[in-house]
Tab-separated table of N, CA and C in Angstrom:
chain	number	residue	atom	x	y	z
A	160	UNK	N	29.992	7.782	-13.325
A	160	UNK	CA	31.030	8.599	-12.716
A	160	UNK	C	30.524	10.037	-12.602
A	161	UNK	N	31.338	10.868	-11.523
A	161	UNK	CA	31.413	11.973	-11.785
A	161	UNK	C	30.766	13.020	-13.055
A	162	UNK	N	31.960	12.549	-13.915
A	162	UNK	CA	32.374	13.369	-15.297
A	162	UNK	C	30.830	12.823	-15.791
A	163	UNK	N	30.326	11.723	-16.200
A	163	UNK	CA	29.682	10.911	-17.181
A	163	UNK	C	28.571	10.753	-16.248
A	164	UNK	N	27.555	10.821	-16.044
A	164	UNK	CA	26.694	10.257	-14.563
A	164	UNK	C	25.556	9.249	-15.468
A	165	UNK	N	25.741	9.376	-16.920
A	165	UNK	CA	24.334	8.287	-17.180
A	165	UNK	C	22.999	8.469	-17.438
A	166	UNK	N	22.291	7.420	-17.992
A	166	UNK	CA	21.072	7.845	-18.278
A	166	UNK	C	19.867	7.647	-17.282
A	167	UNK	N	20.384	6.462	-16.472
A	167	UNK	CA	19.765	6.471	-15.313
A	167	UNK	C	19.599	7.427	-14.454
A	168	UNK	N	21.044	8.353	-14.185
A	168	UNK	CA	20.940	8.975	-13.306
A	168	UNK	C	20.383	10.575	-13.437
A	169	UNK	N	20.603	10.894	-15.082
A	169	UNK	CA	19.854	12.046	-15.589
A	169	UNK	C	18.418	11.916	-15.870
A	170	UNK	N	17.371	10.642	-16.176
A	170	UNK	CA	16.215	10.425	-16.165
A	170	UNK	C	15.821	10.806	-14.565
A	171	UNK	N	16.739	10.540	-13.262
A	171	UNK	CA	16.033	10.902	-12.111
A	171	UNK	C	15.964	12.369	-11.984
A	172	UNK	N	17.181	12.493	-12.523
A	172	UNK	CA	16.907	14.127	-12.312
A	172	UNK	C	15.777	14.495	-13.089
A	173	UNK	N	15.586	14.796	-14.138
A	173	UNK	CA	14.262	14.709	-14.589
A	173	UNK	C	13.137	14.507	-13.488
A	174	UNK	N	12.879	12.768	-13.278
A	174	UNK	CA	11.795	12.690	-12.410
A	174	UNK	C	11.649	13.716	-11.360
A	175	UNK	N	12.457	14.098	-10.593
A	175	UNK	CA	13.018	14.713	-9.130
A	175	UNK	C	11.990	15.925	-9.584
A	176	UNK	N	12.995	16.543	-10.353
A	176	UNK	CA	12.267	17.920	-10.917
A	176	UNK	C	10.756	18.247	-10.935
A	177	UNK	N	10.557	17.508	-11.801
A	177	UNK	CA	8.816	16.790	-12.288
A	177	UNK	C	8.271	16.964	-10.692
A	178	UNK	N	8.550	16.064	-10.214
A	178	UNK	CA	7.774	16.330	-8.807
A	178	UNK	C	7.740	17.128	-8.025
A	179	UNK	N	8.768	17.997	-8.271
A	179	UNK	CA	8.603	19.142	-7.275
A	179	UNK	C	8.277	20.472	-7.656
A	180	UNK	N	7.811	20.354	-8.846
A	180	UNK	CA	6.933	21.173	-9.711
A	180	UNK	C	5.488	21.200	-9.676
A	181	UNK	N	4.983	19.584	-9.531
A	181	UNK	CA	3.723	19.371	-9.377
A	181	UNK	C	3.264	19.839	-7.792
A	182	UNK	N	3.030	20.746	-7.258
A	182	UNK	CA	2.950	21.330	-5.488
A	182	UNK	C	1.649	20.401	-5.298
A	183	UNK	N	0.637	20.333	-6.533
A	183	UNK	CA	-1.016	19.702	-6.457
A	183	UNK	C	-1.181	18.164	-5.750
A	184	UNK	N	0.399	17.604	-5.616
A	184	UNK	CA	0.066	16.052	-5.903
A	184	UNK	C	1.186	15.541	-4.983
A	185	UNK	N	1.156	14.186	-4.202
A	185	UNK	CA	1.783	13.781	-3.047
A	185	UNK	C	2.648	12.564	-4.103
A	186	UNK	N	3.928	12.450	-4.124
A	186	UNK	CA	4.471	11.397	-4.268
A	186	UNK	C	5.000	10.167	-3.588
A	187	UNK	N	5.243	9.281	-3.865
A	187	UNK	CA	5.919	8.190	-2.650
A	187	UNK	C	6.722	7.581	-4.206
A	188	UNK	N	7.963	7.899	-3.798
A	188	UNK	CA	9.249	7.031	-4.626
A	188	UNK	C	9.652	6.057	-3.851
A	189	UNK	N	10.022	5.043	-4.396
A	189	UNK	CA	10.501	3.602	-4.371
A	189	UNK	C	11.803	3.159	-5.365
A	190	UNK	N	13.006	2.569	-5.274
A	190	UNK	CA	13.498	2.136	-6.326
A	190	UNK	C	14.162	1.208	-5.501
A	191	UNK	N	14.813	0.060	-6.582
A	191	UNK	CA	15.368	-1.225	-6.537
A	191	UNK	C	16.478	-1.270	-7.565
A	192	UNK	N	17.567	-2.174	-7.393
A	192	UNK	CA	18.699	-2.300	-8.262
A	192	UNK	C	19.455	-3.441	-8.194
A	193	UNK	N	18.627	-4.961	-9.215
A	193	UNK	CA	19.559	-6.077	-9.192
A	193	UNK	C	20.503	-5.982	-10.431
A	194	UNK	N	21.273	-7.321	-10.462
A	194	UNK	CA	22.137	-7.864	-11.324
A	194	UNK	C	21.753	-8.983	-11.693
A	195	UNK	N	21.580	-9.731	-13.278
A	195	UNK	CA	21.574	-10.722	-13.585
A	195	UNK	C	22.712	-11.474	-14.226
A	196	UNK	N	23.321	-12.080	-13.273
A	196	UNK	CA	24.802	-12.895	-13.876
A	196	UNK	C	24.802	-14.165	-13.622
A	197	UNK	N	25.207	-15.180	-14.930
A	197	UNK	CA	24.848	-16.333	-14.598
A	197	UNK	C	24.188	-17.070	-14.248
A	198	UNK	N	22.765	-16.851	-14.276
A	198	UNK	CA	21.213	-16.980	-13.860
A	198	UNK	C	21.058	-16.749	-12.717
A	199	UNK	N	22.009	-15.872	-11.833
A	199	UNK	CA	21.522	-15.699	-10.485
A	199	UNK	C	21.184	-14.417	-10.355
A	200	UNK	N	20.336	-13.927	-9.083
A	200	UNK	CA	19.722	-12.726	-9.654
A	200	UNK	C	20.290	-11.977	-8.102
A	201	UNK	N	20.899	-11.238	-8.404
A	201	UNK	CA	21.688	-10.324	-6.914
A	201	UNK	C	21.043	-8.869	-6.485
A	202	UNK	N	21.113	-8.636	-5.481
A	202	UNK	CA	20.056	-7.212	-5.198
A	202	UNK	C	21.579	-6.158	-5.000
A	203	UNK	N	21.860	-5.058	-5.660
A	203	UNK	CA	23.011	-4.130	-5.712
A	203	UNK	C	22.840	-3.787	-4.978
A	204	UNK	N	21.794	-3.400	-4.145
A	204	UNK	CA	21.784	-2.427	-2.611
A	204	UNK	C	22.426	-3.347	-1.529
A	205	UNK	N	21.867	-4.780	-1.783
A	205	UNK	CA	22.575	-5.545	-0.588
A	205	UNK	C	23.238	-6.472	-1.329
A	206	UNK	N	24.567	-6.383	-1.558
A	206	UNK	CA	25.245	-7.314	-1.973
A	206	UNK	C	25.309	-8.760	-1.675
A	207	UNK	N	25.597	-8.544	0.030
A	207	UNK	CA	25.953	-9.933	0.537
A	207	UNK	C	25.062	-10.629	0.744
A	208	UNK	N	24.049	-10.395	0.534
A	208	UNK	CA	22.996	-11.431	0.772
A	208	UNK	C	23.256	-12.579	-0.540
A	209	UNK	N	22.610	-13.585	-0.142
A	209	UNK	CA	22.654	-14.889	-1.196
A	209	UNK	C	21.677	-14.484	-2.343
A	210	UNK	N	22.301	-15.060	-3.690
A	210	UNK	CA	21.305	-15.035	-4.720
A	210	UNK	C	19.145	-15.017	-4.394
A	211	UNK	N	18.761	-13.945	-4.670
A	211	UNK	CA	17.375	-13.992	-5.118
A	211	UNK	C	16.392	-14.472	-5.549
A	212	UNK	N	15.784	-15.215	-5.134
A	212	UNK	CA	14.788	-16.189	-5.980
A	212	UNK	C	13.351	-15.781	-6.580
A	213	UNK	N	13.083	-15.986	-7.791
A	213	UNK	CA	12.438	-15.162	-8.587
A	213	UNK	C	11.119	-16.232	-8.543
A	214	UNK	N	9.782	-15.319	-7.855
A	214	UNK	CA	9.068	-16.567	-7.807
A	214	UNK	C	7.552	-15.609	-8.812
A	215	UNK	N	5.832	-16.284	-8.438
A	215	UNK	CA	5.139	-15.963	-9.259
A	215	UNK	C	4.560	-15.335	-8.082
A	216	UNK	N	3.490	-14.281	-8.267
A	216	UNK	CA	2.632	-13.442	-7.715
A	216	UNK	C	1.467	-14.443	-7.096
A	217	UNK	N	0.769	-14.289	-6.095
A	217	UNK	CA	-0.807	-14.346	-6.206
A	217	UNK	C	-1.803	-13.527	-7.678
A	218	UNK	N	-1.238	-12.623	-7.859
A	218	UNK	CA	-1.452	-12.099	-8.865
A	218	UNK	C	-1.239	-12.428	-10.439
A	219	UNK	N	-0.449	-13.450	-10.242
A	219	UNK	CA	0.099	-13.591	-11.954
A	219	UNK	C	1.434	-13.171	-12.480
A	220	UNK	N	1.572	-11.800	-11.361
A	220	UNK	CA	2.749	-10.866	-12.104
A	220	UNK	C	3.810	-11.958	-11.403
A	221	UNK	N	5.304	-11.680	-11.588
A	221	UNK	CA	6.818	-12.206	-11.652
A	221	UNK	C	6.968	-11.149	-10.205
A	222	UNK	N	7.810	-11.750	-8.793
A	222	UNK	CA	8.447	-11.166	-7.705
A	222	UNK	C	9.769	-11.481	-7.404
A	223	UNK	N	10.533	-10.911	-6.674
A	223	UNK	CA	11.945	-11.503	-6.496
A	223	UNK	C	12.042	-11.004	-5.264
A	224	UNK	N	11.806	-12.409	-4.761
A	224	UNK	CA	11.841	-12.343	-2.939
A	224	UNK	C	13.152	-12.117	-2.611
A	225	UNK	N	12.721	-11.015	-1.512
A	225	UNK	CA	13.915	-10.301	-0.709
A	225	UNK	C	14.590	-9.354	-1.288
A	226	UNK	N	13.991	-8.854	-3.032
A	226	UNK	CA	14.643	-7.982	-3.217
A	226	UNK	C	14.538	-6.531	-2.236
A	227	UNK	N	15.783	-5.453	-2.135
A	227	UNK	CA	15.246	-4.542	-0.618
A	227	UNK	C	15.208	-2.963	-1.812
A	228	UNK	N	14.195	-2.445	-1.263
A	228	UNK	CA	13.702	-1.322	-2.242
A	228	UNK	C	13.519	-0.281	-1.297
A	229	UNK	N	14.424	0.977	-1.477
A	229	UNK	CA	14.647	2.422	-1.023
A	229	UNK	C	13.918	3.557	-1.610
A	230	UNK	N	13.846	4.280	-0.752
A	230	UNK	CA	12.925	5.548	-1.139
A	230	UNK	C	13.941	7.409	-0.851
A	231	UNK	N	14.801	7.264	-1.793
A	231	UNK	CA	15.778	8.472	-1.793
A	231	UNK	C	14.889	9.458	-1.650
A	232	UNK	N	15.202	10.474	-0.931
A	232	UNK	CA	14.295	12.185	-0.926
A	232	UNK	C	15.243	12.988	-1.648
A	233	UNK	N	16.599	12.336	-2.101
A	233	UNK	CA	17.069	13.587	-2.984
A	233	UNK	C	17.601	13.235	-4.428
A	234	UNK	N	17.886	13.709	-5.477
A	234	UNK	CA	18.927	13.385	-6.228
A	234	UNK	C	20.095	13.236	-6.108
A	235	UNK	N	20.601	13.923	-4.975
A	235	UNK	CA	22.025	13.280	-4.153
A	235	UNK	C	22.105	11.918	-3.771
A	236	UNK	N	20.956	11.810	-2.860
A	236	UNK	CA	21.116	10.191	-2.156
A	236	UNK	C	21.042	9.477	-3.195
A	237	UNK	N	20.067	9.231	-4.478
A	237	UNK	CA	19.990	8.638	-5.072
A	237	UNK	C	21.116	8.317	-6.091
A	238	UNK	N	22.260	9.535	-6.391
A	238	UNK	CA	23.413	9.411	-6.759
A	238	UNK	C	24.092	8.566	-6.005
A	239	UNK	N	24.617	8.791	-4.823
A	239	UNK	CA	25.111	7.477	-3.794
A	239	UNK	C	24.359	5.871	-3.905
A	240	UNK	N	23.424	6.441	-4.113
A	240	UNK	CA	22.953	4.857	-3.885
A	240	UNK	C	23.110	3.965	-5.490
A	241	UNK	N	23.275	4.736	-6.726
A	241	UNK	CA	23.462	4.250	-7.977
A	241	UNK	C	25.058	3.827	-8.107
A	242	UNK	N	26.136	4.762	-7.399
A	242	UNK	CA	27.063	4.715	-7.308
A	242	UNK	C	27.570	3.471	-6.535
A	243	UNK	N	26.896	3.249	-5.191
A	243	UNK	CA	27.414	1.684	-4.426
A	243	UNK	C	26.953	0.212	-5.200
A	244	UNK	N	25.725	0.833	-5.532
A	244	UNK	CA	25.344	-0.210	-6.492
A	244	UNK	C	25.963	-0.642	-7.551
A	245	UNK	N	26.357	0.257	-8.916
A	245	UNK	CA	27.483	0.148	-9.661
A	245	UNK	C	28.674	-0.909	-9.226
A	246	UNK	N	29.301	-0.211	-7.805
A	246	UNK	CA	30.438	-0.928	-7.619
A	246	UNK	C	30.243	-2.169	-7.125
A	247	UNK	N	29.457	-2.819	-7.302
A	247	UNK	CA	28.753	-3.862	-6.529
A	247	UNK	C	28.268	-4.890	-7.542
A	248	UNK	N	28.626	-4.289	-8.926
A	248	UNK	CA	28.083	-5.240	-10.159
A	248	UNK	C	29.708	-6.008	-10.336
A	249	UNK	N	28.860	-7.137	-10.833
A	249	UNK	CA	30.049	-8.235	-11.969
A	249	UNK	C	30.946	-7.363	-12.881
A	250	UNK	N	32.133	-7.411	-12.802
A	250	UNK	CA	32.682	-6.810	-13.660
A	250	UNK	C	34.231	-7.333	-14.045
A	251	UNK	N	34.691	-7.625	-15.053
A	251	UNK	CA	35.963	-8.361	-15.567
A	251	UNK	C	36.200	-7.493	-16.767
A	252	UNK	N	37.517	-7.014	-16.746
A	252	UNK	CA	38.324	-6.609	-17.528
A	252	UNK	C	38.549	-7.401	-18.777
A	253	UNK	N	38.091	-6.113	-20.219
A	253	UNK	CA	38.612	-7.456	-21.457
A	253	UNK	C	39.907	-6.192	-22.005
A	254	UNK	N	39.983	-6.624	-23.428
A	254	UNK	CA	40.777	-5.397	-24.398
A	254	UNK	C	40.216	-4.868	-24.387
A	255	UNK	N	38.548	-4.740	-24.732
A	255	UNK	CA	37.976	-3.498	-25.103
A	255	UNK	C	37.457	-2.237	-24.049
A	256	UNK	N	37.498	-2.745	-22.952
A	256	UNK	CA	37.215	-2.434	-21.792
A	256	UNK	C	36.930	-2.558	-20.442
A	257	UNK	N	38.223	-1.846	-19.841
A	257	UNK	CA	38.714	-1.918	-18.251
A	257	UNK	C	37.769	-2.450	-17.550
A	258	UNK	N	36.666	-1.988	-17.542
A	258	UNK	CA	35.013	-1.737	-16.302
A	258	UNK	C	34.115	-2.573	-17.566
A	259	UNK	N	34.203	-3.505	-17.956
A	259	UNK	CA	33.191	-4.287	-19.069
A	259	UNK	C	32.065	-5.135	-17.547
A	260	UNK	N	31.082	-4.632	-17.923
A	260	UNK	CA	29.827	-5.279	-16.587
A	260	UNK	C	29.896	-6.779	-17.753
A	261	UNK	N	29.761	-7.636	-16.768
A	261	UNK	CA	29.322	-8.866	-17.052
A	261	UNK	C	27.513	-9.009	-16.542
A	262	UNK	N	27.573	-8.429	-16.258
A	262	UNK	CA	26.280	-8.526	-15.922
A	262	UNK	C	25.080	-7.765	-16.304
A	263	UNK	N	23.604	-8.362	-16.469
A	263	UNK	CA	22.856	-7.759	-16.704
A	263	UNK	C	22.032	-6.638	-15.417
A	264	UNK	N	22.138	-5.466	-15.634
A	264	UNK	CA	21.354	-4.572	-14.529
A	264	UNK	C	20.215	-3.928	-14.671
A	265	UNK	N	19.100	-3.764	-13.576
A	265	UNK	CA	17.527	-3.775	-13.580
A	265	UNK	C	17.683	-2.614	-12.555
A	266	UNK	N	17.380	-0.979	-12.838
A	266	UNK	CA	16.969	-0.459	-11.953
A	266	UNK	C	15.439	-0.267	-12.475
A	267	UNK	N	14.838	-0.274	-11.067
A	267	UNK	CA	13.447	0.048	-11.237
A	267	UNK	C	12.871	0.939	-10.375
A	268	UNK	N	12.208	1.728	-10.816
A	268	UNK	CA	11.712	3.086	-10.097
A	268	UNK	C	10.065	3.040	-10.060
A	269	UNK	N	9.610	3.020	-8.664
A	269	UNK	CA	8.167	2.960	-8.717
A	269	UNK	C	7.707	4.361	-7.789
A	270	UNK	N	6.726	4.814	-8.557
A	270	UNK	CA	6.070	5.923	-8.282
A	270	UNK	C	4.780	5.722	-8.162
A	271	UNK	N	4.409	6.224	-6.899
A	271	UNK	CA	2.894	6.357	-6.452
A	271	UNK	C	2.108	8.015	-6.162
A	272	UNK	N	1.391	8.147	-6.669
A	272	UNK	CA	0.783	9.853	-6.630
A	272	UNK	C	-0.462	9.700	-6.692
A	273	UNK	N	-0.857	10.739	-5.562
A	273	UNK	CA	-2.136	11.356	-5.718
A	273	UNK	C	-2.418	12.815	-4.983
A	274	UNK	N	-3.314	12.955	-5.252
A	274	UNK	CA	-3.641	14.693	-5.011
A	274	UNK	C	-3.604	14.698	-3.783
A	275	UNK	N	-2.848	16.137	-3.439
A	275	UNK	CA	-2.773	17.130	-1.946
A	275	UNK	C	-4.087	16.616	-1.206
A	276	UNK	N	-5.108	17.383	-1.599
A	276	UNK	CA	-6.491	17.110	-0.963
A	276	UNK	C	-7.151	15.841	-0.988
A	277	UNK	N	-6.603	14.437	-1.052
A	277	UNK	CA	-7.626	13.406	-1.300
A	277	UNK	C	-7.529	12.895	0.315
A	278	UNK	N	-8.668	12.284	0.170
A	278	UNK	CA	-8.684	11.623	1.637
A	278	UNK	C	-8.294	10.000	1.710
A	279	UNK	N	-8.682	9.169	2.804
A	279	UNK	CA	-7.759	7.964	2.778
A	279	UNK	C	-7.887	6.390	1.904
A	280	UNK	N	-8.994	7.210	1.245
A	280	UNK	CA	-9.916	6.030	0.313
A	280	UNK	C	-9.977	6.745	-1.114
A	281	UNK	N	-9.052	8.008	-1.550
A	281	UNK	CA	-8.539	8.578	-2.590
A	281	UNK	C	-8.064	7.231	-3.597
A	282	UNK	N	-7.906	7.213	-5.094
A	282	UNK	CA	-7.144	5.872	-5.514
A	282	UNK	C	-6.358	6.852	-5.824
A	283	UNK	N	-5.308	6.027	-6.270
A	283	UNK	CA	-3.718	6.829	-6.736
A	283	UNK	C	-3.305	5.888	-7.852
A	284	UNK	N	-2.220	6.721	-8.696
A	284	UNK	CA	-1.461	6.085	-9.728
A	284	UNK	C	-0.531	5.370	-9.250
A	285	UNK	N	-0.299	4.159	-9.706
A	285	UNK	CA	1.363	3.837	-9.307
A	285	UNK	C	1.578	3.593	-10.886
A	286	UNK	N	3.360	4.201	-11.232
A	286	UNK	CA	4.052	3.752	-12.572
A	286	UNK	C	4.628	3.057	-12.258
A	287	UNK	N	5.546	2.286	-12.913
A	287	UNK	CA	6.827	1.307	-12.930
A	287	UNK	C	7.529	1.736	-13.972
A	288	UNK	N	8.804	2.291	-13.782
A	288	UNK	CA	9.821	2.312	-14.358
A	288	UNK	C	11.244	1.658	-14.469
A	289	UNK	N	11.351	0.511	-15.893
A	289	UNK	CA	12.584	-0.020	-15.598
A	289	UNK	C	13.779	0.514	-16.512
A	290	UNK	N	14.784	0.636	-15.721
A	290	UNK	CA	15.810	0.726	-17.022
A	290	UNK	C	17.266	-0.249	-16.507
A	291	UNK	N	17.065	-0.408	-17.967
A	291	UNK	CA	18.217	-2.043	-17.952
A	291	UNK	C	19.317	-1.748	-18.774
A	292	UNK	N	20.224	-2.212	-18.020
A	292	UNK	CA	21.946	-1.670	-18.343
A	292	UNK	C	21.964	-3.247	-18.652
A	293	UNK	N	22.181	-3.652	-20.456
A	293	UNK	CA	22.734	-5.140	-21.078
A	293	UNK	C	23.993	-5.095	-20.779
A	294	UNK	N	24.452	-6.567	-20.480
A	294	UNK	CA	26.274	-6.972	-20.219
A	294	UNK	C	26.709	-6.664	-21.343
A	295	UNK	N	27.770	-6.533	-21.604
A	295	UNK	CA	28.524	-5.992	-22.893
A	295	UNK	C	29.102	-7.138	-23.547
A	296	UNK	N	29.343	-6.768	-24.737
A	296	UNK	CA	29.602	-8.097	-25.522
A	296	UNK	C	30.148	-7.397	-26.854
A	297	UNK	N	32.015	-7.683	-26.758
A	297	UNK	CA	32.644	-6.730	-27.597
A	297	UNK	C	32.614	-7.590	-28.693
A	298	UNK	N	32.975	-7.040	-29.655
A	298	UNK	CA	32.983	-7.956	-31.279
A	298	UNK	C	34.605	-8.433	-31.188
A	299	UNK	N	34.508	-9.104	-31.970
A	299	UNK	CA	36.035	-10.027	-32.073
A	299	UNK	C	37.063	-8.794	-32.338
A	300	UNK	N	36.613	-8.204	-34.115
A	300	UNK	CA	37.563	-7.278	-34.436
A	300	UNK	C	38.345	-6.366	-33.677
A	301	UNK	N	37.205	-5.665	-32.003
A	301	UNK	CA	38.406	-4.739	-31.137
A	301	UNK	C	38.973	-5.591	-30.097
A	302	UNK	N	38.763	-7.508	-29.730
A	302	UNK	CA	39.649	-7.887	-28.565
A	302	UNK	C	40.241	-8.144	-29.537
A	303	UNK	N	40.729	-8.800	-30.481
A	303	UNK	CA	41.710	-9.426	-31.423
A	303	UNK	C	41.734	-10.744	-31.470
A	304	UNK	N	40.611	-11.067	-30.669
A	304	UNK	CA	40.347	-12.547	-30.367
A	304	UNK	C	40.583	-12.930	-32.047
A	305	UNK	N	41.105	-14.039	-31.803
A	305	UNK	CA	41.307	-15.251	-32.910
A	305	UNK	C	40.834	-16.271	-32.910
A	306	UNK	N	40.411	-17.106	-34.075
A	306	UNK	CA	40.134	-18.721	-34.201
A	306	UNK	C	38.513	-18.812	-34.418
């Protein structure tokens, strides 16, 4: 929200910053934002599309075809885009809380950099950054659940 914006969304600010401090070095941002509910794996940017299928690399590494991955230029857009996403997660009301996500959430932030001056055969860094919002899971004692 507003009031509360998160750790996701204060780590970008951070990043944002970071980069536009470094004048020496070219960035290319990337980020992605599924849901894991019920073993199906949903992309938050595009809702309506059908469940995701999580397959293996040529490489070895884990992919999730069709997930769709954006490249915000601001900390604004990227606020909007955390925000549609949000509203776009699993979510059921318990006692303990109104907005309880049922679901597990994966944003991932990929960053690629390299220097002002390199030419087109320069190598560059890429990071991967994930951060994962767990479904919630209240204890008996605050629903009042019984038995």
């Amino acid at each position: 929200s507003v009031d509360q914006p998160g750790v996701i969304y204060r780590t970008m600010v951070d990043l944002f910053k970071l980069m536009e401090e470094k004048e020496d070095t070219v960035f290319e941002l990337s980020v992605s934002y599924l849901e894991i509910y019920n073993e199906a794996i949903r992309d938050l940017f595009s809702p309506s599309n059908p469940p995701l299928p999580l397959r293996e690399s040529e490489s070895g590494g884990v992919v999730i075809s069709g997930l769709s991955y954006y490249s915000p230029k601001s900390v604004r857009e990227l606020y909007d885009m955390l925000l549609r996403g949000n509203q776009n997660r699993t979510q059921h009301p318990t006692d303990a809380n109104a907005q309880s996500s049922r679901s597990h959430a994966v944003f991932q932030v990929y960053l690629r950099q390299r220097p002002v001056n390199s030419g087109t055969t320069t190598q560059f860094s890429l990071s991967k950054l994930s951060l994962i919002d767990l479904a919630g899971s209240e204890r008996a004692i605050v629903t009042a659940n019984q038995g």
